[in-house]
Amino acid sequence: MKYSVAALLAGFVIDLIAGDPRWLYHPVCLIGNLISFLEKGIRRIFPKTNGGELAGGCLEVLLVCLFCGGIPLLVLCLAYEIHPWAGFVLETFWCYQLLATKSLKTESMKVYDRLKNGTIEEARYAVSMIVGRDTEELTEEGVTKAAVETVAENTSDGIIAPMFYMAIGGVPLMFLYKGINTMDSMLGYKNDKYLYFGRCAAKLDDVVNYIPARISGWLMVAGTLFVGMDTKNAAKIYKRDRRNHASPNSAQTEAAMAGALDVQLAGNAYYFGKLYEKPTIGDPVRPVEAEDIKRANRLLYAASVLGVVVFAAVRMTLVFWWGI
């Protein structure tokens, strides 16, 4: 797969231009259907005990990883065997589909539009499409913070981490990452249904995001230099608050974003009607405002462009020295 560098660059550019059109079936939807299908079957087989659910969840993770990594690898190898151009086109197309730069901006800007031109109820609904927390009682500031936080977190999960795995293992490893990340989003809840069944998926997601999340945080700090944001405070808050979350990874990009914007993010939130007490991230140098969603997206784009340059260089190095 020697054309992976070109595929990464081309896929990134196509994503910036086209985003995720609604008429085009997305591979993450297919992964989600696979996860749901396997969960139903596994739950019927394993006993409904803590140990049974834990074992069933581990089996789910194993099967999803085999499918998500193995099938793209076989198909891509076959495409390259048919013709190098066939492999390149397929790898470029898949890379484009698995990046979420423009779609993340588009969905978060829907929240901005409703805050500026609609009602608070419409803004709450718009943000509910991109966050997992309860949104029914959020204030305008709460809606804005939720949108900014999801832009920050998904800069890593939706863009930098997939690029990272594309750089070191091509599109098949990128697919494997998306499978793990999708499992976490569907199964990694600490509620009665998934506390044990989703534990393996959640822990594995923590592992695979450990390095990309930290790279993403520093790329955001560096990105402030290109968009006129507070670089000094971004670095300060990143180093101080990057561990202010139950997850080892989620606060990495949120801390960089909060520092860059000179605002305070995170804090307590409701999930499925239950209050979860969380530490804050950043200092309230100024109040959060709707314009911060637009600023967050500018930093998203800056970090993404820096990321594709860095990872293309990494991929070229791997090809040059090891031929992989």
mmCIF file of C-alpha atoms in Angstrom:
data_model
loop_
_atom_site.group_PDB
_atom_site.id
_atom_site.type_symbol
_atom_site.label_atom_id
_atom_site.label_comp_id
_atom_site.label_asym_id
_atom_site.label_seq_id
_atom_site.Cartn_x
_atom_site.Cartn_y
_atom_site.Cartn_z
ATOM 1 C CA MET A 1 0.000 0.000 0.000
ATOM 2 C CA LYS A 2 2.754 2.381 -1.073
ATOM 3 C CA TYR A 3 0.268 5.061 -2.172
ATOM 4 C CA SER A 4 -1.065 5.645 1.346
ATOM 5 C CA VAL A 5 0.591 9.070 1.626
ATOM 6 C CA ALA A 6 -1.160 10.321 -1.489
ATOM 7 C CA ALA A 7 -4.387 8.644 -0.352
ATOM 8 C CA LEU A 8 -4.210 10.410 3.015
ATOM 9 C CA LEU A 9 -3.627 13.818 1.447
ATOM 10 C CA ALA A 10 -6.257 13.323 -1.251
ATOM 11 C CA GLY A 11 -8.793 11.900 1.192
ATOM 12 C CA PHE A 12 -8.305 14.838 3.547
ATOM 13 C CA VAL A 13 -8.822 17.383 0.768
ATOM 14 C CA ILE A 14 -11.946 15.595 -0.481
ATOM 15 C CA ASP A 15 -13.317 15.557 3.064
ATOM 16 C CA LEU A 16 -12.757 19.318 3.372
ATOM 17 C CA ILE A 17 -14.652 19.867 0.119
ATOM 18 C CA ALA A 18 -17.418 17.276 0.239
ATOM 19 C CA GLY A 19 -17.958 16.368 3.884
ATOM 20 C CA ASP A 20 -20.471 13.561 4.462
ATOM 21 C CA PRO A 21 -23.365 13.891 1.973
ATOM 22 C CA ARG A 22 -26.565 12.306 3.275
ATOM 23 C CA TRP A 23 -27.070 10.216 0.131
ATOM 24 C CA LEU A 24 -23.745 8.394 0.600
ATOM 25 C CA TYR A 25 -23.892 5.428 2.987
ATOM 26 C CA HIS A 26 -21.230 5.842 5.656
ATOM 27 C CA PRO A 27 -19.047 2.888 6.740
ATOM 28 C CA VAL A 28 -19.485 3.844 10.405
ATOM 29 C CA CYS A 29 -23.214 3.106 9.971
ATOM 30 C CA LEU A 30 -22.250 -0.366 8.763
ATOM 31 C CA ILE A 31 -19.934 -0.787 11.752
ATOM 32 C CA GLY A 32 -22.744 0.332 14.062
ATOM 33 C CA ASN A 33 -25.131 -2.205 12.535
ATOM 34 C CA LEU A 34 -22.504 -4.927 13.002
ATOM 35 C CA ILE A 35 -22.052 -3.990 16.664
ATOM 36 C CA SER A 36 -25.803 -4.067 17.314
ATOM 37 C CA PHE A 37 -26.233 -7.384 15.481
ATOM 38 C CA LEU A 38 -23.411 -9.059 17.401
ATOM 39 C CA GLU A 39 -24.595 -7.652 20.731
ATOM 40 C CA LYS A 40 -28.049 -9.173 20.316
ATOM 41 C CA GLY A 41 -26.619 -12.596 19.472
ATOM 42 C CA ILE A 42 -23.984 -12.566 22.196
ATOM 43 C CA ARG A 43 -26.443 -11.515 24.892
ATOM 44 C CA ARG A 44 -28.621 -14.503 24.016
ATOM 45 C CA ILE A 45 -25.690 -16.888 24.427
ATOM 46 C CA PHE A 46 -23.934 -15.638 27.560
ATOM 47 C CA PRO A 47 -25.483 -15.741 31.046
ATOM 48 C CA LYS A 48 -26.929 -12.515 32.405
ATOM 49 C CA THR A 49 -24.420 -12.282 35.227
ATOM 50 C CA ASN A 50 -21.642 -9.774 35.728
ATOM 51 C CA GLY A 51 -19.047 -12.301 34.616
ATOM 52 C CA GLY A 52 -21.164 -13.448 31.684
ATOM 53 C CA GLU A 53 -21.682 -9.904 30.459
ATOM 54 C CA LEU A 54 -17.991 -9.106 30.829
ATOM 55 C CA ALA A 55 -17.036 -12.204 28.803
ATOM 56 C CA GLY A 56 -19.681 -11.445 26.189
ATOM 57 C CA GLY A 57 -18.433 -7.890 25.838
ATOM 58 C CA CYS A 58 -14.880 -9.139 25.323
ATOM 59 C CA LEU A 59 -16.077 -11.504 22.599
ATOM 60 C CA GLU A 60 -17.921 -8.619 20.944
ATOM 61 C CA VAL A 61 -14.727 -6.561 20.899
ATOM 62 C CA LEU A 62 -12.736 -9.431 19.398
ATOM 63 C CA LEU A 63 -15.250 -10.083 16.611
ATOM 64 C CA VAL A 64 -15.740 -6.417 15.728
ATOM 65 C CA CYS A 65 -11.962 -5.899 15.554
ATOM 66 C CA LEU A 66 -11.547 -8.927 13.289
ATOM 67 C CA PHE A 67 -14.251 -7.719 10.929
ATOM 68 C CA CYS A 68 -13.273 -4.035 10.939
ATOM 69 C CA GLY A 69 -9.574 -4.662 10.414
ATOM 70 C CA GLY A 70 -9.632 -7.871 8.385
ATOM 71 C CA ILE A 71 -12.253 -7.187 5.726
ATOM 72 C CA PRO A 72 -10.844 -3.790 4.612
ATOM 73 C CA LEU A 73 -7.352 -5.322 4.510
ATOM 74 C CA LEU A 74 -8.466 -8.186 2.251
ATOM 75 C CA VAL A 75 -10.514 -5.937 -0.055
ATOM 76 C CA LEU A 76 -7.750 -3.350 -0.336
ATOM 77 C CA CYS A 77 -5.082 -5.976 -1.061
ATOM 78 C CA LEU A 78 -7.325 -7.410 -3.770
ATOM 79 C CA ALA A 79 -7.846 -3.950 -5.270
ATOM 80 C CA TYR A 80 -4.095 -3.322 -5.408
ATOM 81 C CA GLU A 81 -3.590 -6.743 -6.993
ATOM 82 C CA ILE A 82 -6.099 -5.868 -9.718
ATOM 83 C CA HIS A 83 -4.338 -2.556 -10.427
ATOM 84 C CA PRO A 84 -2.386 -0.023 -8.340
ATOM 85 C CA TRP A 85 -4.801 2.719 -9.389
ATOM 86 C CA ALA A 86 -7.762 0.669 -8.183
ATOM 87 C CA GLY A 87 -6.114 0.296 -4.792
ATOM 88 C CA PHE A 88 -5.242 3.977 -4.616
ATOM 89 C CA VAL A 89 -8.758 5.118 -5.522
ATOM 90 C CA LEU A 90 -10.322 2.786 -2.957
ATOM 91 C CA GLU A 91 -7.870 3.784 -0.230
ATOM 92 C CA THR A 92 -8.460 7.476 -0.968
ATOM 93 C CA PHE A 93 -12.237 7.027 -0.905
ATOM 94 C CA TRP A 94 -12.178 5.150 2.399
ATOM 95 C CA CYS A 95 -9.787 7.675 3.933
ATOM 96 C CA TYR A 96 -12.156 10.466 2.898
ATOM 97 C CA GLN A 97 -15.132 8.674 4.424
ATOM 98 C CA LEU A 98 -13.379 7.971 7.729
ATOM 99 C CA LEU A 99 -12.338 11.587 8.325
ATOM 100 C CA ALA A 100 -14.877 13.985 9.808
ATOM 101 C CA THR A 101 -13.390 17.458 9.492
ATOM 102 C CA LYS A 102 -16.102 19.177 7.480
ATOM 103 C CA SER A 103 -19.004 17.223 8.980
ATOM 104 C CA LEU A 104 -17.901 18.154 12.512
ATOM 105 C CA LYS A 105 -17.833 21.811 11.531
ATOM 106 C CA THR A 106 -21.182 21.530 9.709
ATOM 107 C CA GLU A 107 -22.997 19.889 12.620
ATOM 108 C CA SER A 108 -21.594 22.249 15.239
ATOM 109 C CA MET A 109 -22.451 25.278 13.092
ATOM 110 C CA LYS A 110 -26.071 24.117 13.060
ATOM 111 C CA VAL A 111 -26.017 24.750 16.811
ATOM 112 C CA TYR A 112 -24.503 28.196 16.222
ATOM 113 C CA ASP A 113 -27.176 29.019 13.656
ATOM 114 C CA ARG A 114 -29.987 28.055 16.027
ATOM 115 C CA LEU A 115 -28.433 30.092 18.842
ATOM 116 C CA LYS A 116 -28.222 33.163 16.618
ATOM 117 C CA ASN A 117 -31.339 32.769 14.480
ATOM 118 C CA GLY A 118 -33.623 30.332 16.279
ATOM 119 C CA THR A 119 -34.978 29.464 19.702
ATOM 120 C CA ILE A 120 -33.228 27.912 22.683
ATOM 121 C CA GLU A 121 -35.343 24.778 22.154
ATOM 122 C CA GLU A 122 -34.054 24.482 18.580
ATOM 123 C CA ALA A 123 -30.492 25.026 19.779
ATOM 124 C CA ARG A 124 -30.909 22.310 22.409
ATOM 125 C CA TYR A 125 -32.194 19.917 19.776
ATOM 126 C CA ALA A 126 -29.313 20.734 17.421
ATOM 127 C CA VAL A 127 -26.704 20.099 20.100
ATOM 128 C CA SER A 128 -28.454 16.887 21.180
ATOM 129 C CA MET A 129 -27.525 15.486 17.750
ATOM 130 C CA ILE A 130 -23.806 15.704 18.519
ATOM 131 C CA VAL A 131 -23.488 15.135 22.286
ATOM 132 C CA GLY A 132 -24.398 12.310 24.637
ATOM 133 C CA ARG A 133 -25.516 14.379 27.629
ATOM 134 C CA ASP A 134 -29.071 15.462 28.456
ATOM 135 C CA THR A 135 -29.824 18.781 26.748
ATOM 136 C CA GLU A 136 -33.425 19.564 27.720
ATOM 137 C CA GLU A 137 -32.500 22.017 30.487
ATOM 138 C CA LEU A 138 -29.339 23.558 29.031
ATOM 139 C CA THR A 139 -29.035 27.331 28.994
ATOM 140 C CA GLU A 140 -27.618 29.187 25.982
ATOM 141 C CA GLU A 141 -24.205 29.045 27.648
ATOM 142 C CA GLY A 142 -24.640 25.339 28.354
ATOM 143 C CA VAL A 143 -25.567 24.628 24.727
ATOM 144 C CA THR A 144 -22.537 26.594 23.522
ATOM 145 C CA LYS A 145 -20.167 24.832 25.917
ATOM 146 C CA ALA A 146 -21.507 21.424 24.832
ATOM 147 C CA ALA A 147 -20.921 22.284 21.163
ATOM 148 C CA VAL A 148 -17.398 23.599 21.786
ATOM 149 C CA GLU A 149 -16.507 20.565 23.900
ATOM 150 C CA THR A 150 -17.670 18.125 21.230
ATOM 151 C CA VAL A 151 -15.657 19.970 18.571
ATOM 152 C CA ALA A 152 -12.610 19.699 20.833
ATOM 153 C CA GLU A 153 -13.064 16.016 21.705
ATOM 154 C CA ASN A 154 -13.933 14.949 18.168
ATOM 155 C CA THR A 155 -10.929 16.744 16.725
ATOM 156 C CA SER A 156 -9.047 13.792 18.188
ATOM 157 C CA ASP A 157 -11.587 10.976 17.755
ATOM 158 C CA GLY A 158 -12.855 12.003 14.322
ATOM 159 C CA ILE A 159 -9.759 13.431 12.642
ATOM 160 C CA ILE A 160 -6.340 13.225 14.310
ATOM 161 C CA ALA A 161 -6.626 9.659 15.636
ATOM 162 C CA PRO A 162 -7.817 8.221 12.283
ATOM 163 C CA MET A 163 -4.961 10.067 10.548
ATOM 164 C CA PHE A 164 -2.504 8.675 13.084
ATOM 165 C CA TYR A 165 -3.563 5.097 12.419
ATOM 166 C CA MET A 166 -3.686 5.698 8.662
ATOM 167 C CA ALA A 167 -0.088 6.919 8.867
ATOM 168 C CA ILE A 168 1.234 3.840 10.659
ATOM 169 C CA GLY A 169 -0.950 1.120 9.149
ATOM 170 C CA GLY A 170 -2.915 2.432 6.176
ATOM 171 C CA VAL A 171 -6.682 2.392 5.808
ATOM 172 C CA PRO A 172 -7.148 -1.088 7.375
ATOM 173 C CA LEU A 173 -5.749 0.188 10.692
ATOM 174 C CA MET A 174 -7.858 3.315 10.278
ATOM 175 C CA PHE A 175 -10.935 1.073 9.947
ATOM 176 C CA LEU A 176 -9.882 -0.914 13.000
ATOM 177 C CA TYR A 177 -9.641 2.293 15.012
ATOM 178 C CA LYS A 178 -13.096 3.427 13.870
ATOM 179 C CA GLY A 179 -14.520 0.059 14.887
ATOM 180 C CA ILE A 180 -13.081 0.413 18.398
ATOM 181 C CA ASN A 181 -14.174 4.027 18.697
ATOM 182 C CA THR A 182 -17.711 3.211 17.517
ATOM 183 C CA MET A 183 -17.950 0.361 20.019
ATOM 184 C CA ASP A 184 -17.046 2.766 22.804
ATOM 185 C CA SER A 185 -19.696 5.263 21.685
ATOM 186 C CA MET A 186 -22.354 2.529 21.578
ATOM 187 C CA LEU A 187 -21.339 0.247 24.455
ATOM 188 C CA GLY A 188 -19.023 2.222 26.714
ATOM 189 C CA TYR A 189 -21.618 3.553 29.145
ATOM 190 C CA LYS A 190 -21.393 3.162 32.916
ATOM 191 C CA ASN A 191 -25.064 2.305 33.331
ATOM 192 C CA ASP A 192 -26.818 -0.927 34.312
ATOM 193 C CA LYS A 193 -26.989 -2.225 30.745
ATOM 194 C CA TYR A 194 -23.359 -1.686 29.760
ATOM 195 C CA LEU A 195 -21.345 -1.450 32.979
ATOM 196 C CA TYR A 196 -19.889 -4.932 32.374
ATOM 197 C CA PHE A 197 -20.771 -5.668 28.741
ATOM 198 C CA GLY A 198 -19.182 -2.432 27.516
ATOM 199 C CA ARG A 199 -16.167 -2.390 29.824
ATOM 200 C CA CYS A 200 -13.740 -4.077 27.423
ATOM 201 C CA ALA A 201 -14.742 -1.738 24.584
ATOM 202 C CA ALA A 202 -14.310 1.331 26.797
ATOM 203 C CA LYS A 203 -10.891 0.254 28.095
ATOM 204 C CA LEU A 204 -9.630 -0.618 24.621
ATOM 205 C CA ASP A 205 -10.803 2.776 23.352
ATOM 206 C CA ASP A 206 -8.818 4.429 26.152
ATOM 207 C CA VAL A 207 -5.720 2.529 25.035
ATOM 208 C CA VAL A 208 -5.956 3.275 21.295
ATOM 209 C CA ASN A 209 -6.692 6.954 21.919
ATOM 210 C CA TYR A 210 -3.933 7.486 24.482
ATOM 211 C CA ILE A 211 -1.242 8.669 22.048
ATOM 212 C CA PRO A 212 -3.525 10.373 19.462
ATOM 213 C CA ALA A 213 -5.301 12.410 22.155
ATOM 214 C CA ARG A 214 -2.017 13.845 23.387
ATOM 215 C CA ILE A 215 -0.821 14.556 19.868
ATOM 216 C CA SER A 216 -4.163 16.276 19.233
ATOM 217 C CA GLY A 217 -3.751 18.470 22.302
ATOM 218 C CA TRP A 218 -0.350 19.711 21.182
ATOM 219 C CA LEU A 219 -1.526 20.171 17.595
ATOM 220 C CA MET A 220 -4.305 22.391 18.948
ATOM 221 C CA VAL A 221 -1.810 24.411 20.962
ATOM 222 C CA ALA A 222 0.350 24.803 17.831
ATOM 223 C CA GLY A 223 -2.728 25.601 15.754
ATOM 224 C CA THR A 224 -3.450 28.700 17.845
ATOM 225 C CA LEU A 225 -0.428 30.329 16.198
ATOM 226 C CA PHE A 226 -2.221 30.283 12.847
ATOM 227 C CA VAL A 227 -5.662 31.461 13.955
ATOM 228 C CA GLY A 228 -4.729 34.277 16.338
ATOM 229 C CA MET A 229 -5.749 32.583 19.589
ATOM 230 C CA ASP A 230 -4.097 32.598 23.016
ATOM 231 C CA THR A 231 -1.130 30.251 22.513
ATOM 232 C CA LYS A 232 0.413 30.881 25.925
ATOM 233 C CA ASN A 233 -2.816 30.169 27.796
ATOM 234 C CA ALA A 234 -3.585 27.140 25.589
ATOM 235 C CA ALA A 235 -0.252 25.581 26.571
ATOM 236 C CA LYS A 236 -0.741 26.533 30.223
ATOM 237 C CA ILE A 237 -4.262 25.126 30.565
ATOM 238 C CA TYR A 238 -3.383 22.053 28.506
ATOM 239 C CA LYS A 239 -0.552 21.125 30.865
ATOM 240 C CA ARG A 240 -2.614 21.974 33.973
ATOM 241 C CA ASP A 241 -6.080 20.551 33.173
ATOM 242 C CA ARG A 242 -5.524 17.772 30.639
ATOM 243 C CA ARG A 243 -6.279 15.147 33.302
ATOM 244 C CA ASN A 244 -9.505 16.779 34.576
ATOM 245 C CA HIS A 245 -11.762 14.024 33.298
ATOM 246 C CA ALA A 246 -12.664 10.466 34.255
ATOM 247 C CA SER A 247 -11.371 9.374 30.860
ATOM 248 C CA PRO A 248 -7.569 9.595 30.435
ATOM 249 C CA ASN A 249 -8.075 11.157 26.999
ATOM 250 C CA SER A 250 -11.164 13.374 26.819
ATOM 251 C CA ALA A 251 -9.716 16.375 28.647
ATOM 252 C CA GLN A 252 -6.611 16.534 26.448
ATOM 253 C CA THR A 253 -8.198 18.488 23.609
ATOM 254 C CA GLU A 254 -10.808 20.177 25.802
ATOM 255 C CA ALA A 255 -8.009 21.677 27.916
ATOM 256 C CA ALA A 256 -6.186 23.014 24.864
ATOM 257 C CA MET A 257 -9.440 24.423 23.494
ATOM 258 C CA ALA A 258 -10.440 26.065 26.788
ATOM 259 C CA GLY A 259 -7.037 27.721 27.085
ATOM 260 C CA ALA A 260 -7.050 28.887 23.483
ATOM 261 C CA LEU A 261 -10.501 30.477 23.910
ATOM 262 C CA ASP A 262 -9.823 31.875 27.422
ATOM 263 C CA VAL A 263 -13.005 30.226 28.732
ATOM 264 C CA GLN A 264 -13.979 27.547 31.211
ATOM 265 C CA LEU A 265 -15.423 24.275 29.883
ATOM 266 C CA ALA A 266 -16.698 20.979 31.344
ATOM 267 C CA GLY A 267 -18.164 20.839 34.859
ATOM 268 C CA ASN A 268 -21.250 18.943 36.006
ATOM 269 C CA ALA A 269 -23.574 17.396 33.409
ATOM 270 C CA TYR A 270 -26.658 15.173 33.290
ATOM 271 C CA TYR A 271 -26.644 11.831 31.437
ATOM 272 C CA PHE A 272 -29.842 9.767 31.226
ATOM 273 C CA GLY A 273 -31.355 11.871 33.987
ATOM 274 C CA LYS A 274 -28.464 11.378 36.418
ATOM 275 C CA LEU A 275 -26.128 14.170 37.519
ATOM 276 C CA TYR A 276 -22.428 13.474 37.039
ATOM 277 C CA GLU A 277 -20.095 15.769 38.939
ATOM 278 C CA LYS A 278 -17.079 16.688 36.833
ATOM 279 C CA PRO A 279 -14.194 19.088 37.363
ATOM 280 C CA THR A 280 -14.020 22.219 35.265
ATOM 281 C CA ILE A 281 -11.400 22.773 32.560
ATOM 282 C CA GLY A 282 -9.837 26.177 31.979
ATOM 283 C CA ASP A 283 -10.322 29.543 33.681
ATOM 284 C CA PRO A 284 -13.355 31.839 33.190
ATOM 285 C CA VAL A 285 -11.292 34.716 31.810
ATOM 286 C CA ARG A 286 -14.439 35.735 29.921
ATOM 287 C CA PRO A 287 -17.963 34.296 29.546
ATOM 288 C CA VAL A 288 -18.656 31.605 26.954
ATOM 289 C CA GLU A 289 -20.512 33.016 23.928
ATOM 290 C CA ALA A 290 -21.986 31.593 20.721
ATOM 291 C CA GLU A 291 -19.077 32.965 18.657
ATOM 292 C CA ASP A 292 -16.849 30.461 20.456
ATOM 293 C CA ILE A 293 -18.330 27.719 18.272
ATOM 294 C CA LYS A 294 -16.951 29.474 15.182
ATOM 295 C CA ARG A 295 -13.608 30.022 16.914
ATOM 296 C CA ALA A 296 -13.485 26.355 17.934
ATOM 297 C CA ASN A 297 -13.976 25.345 14.324
ATOM 298 C CA ARG A 298 -11.132 27.573 13.184
ATOM 299 C CA LEU A 299 -8.855 25.833 15.664
ATOM 300 C CA LEU A 300 -10.237 22.461 14.521
ATOM 301 C CA TYR A 301 -9.181 23.242 10.947
ATOM 302 C CA ALA A 302 -5.757 24.537 11.986
ATOM 303 C CA ALA A 303 -5.015 21.409 14.041
ATOM 304 C CA SER A 304 -6.311 19.168 11.233
ATOM 305 C CA VAL A 305 -4.092 20.742 8.573
ATOM 306 C CA LEU A 306 -1.066 20.500 10.872
ATOM 307 C CA GLY A 307 -2.012 16.888 11.571
ATOM 308 C CA VAL A 308 -2.218 15.823 7.941
ATOM 309 C CA VAL A 309 1.191 17.396 7.269
ATOM 310 C CA VAL A 310 2.780 15.630 10.254
ATOM 311 C CA PHE A 311 1.217 12.260 9.526
ATOM 312 C CA ALA A 312 1.983 12.398 5.812
ATOM 313 C CA ALA A 313 5.613 12.934 6.794
ATOM 314 C CA VAL A 314 5.425 9.980 9.190
ATOM 315 C CA ARG A 315 3.931 7.771 6.501
ATOM 316 C CA MET A 316 6.598 8.818 3.979
ATOM 317 C CA THR A 317 9.292 7.940 6.507
ATOM 318 C CA LEU A 318 7.821 4.480 7.059
ATOM 319 C CA VAL A 319 7.617 3.877 3.306
ATOM 320 C CA PHE A 320 11.155 5.138 2.703
ATOM 321 C CA TRP A 321 12.891 3.240 5.492
ATOM 322 C CA TRP A 322 10.819 0.080 5.826
ATOM 323 C CA GLY A 323 8.777 -0.047 2.625
ATOM 324 C CA ILE A 324 5.437 -0.363 4.492
#
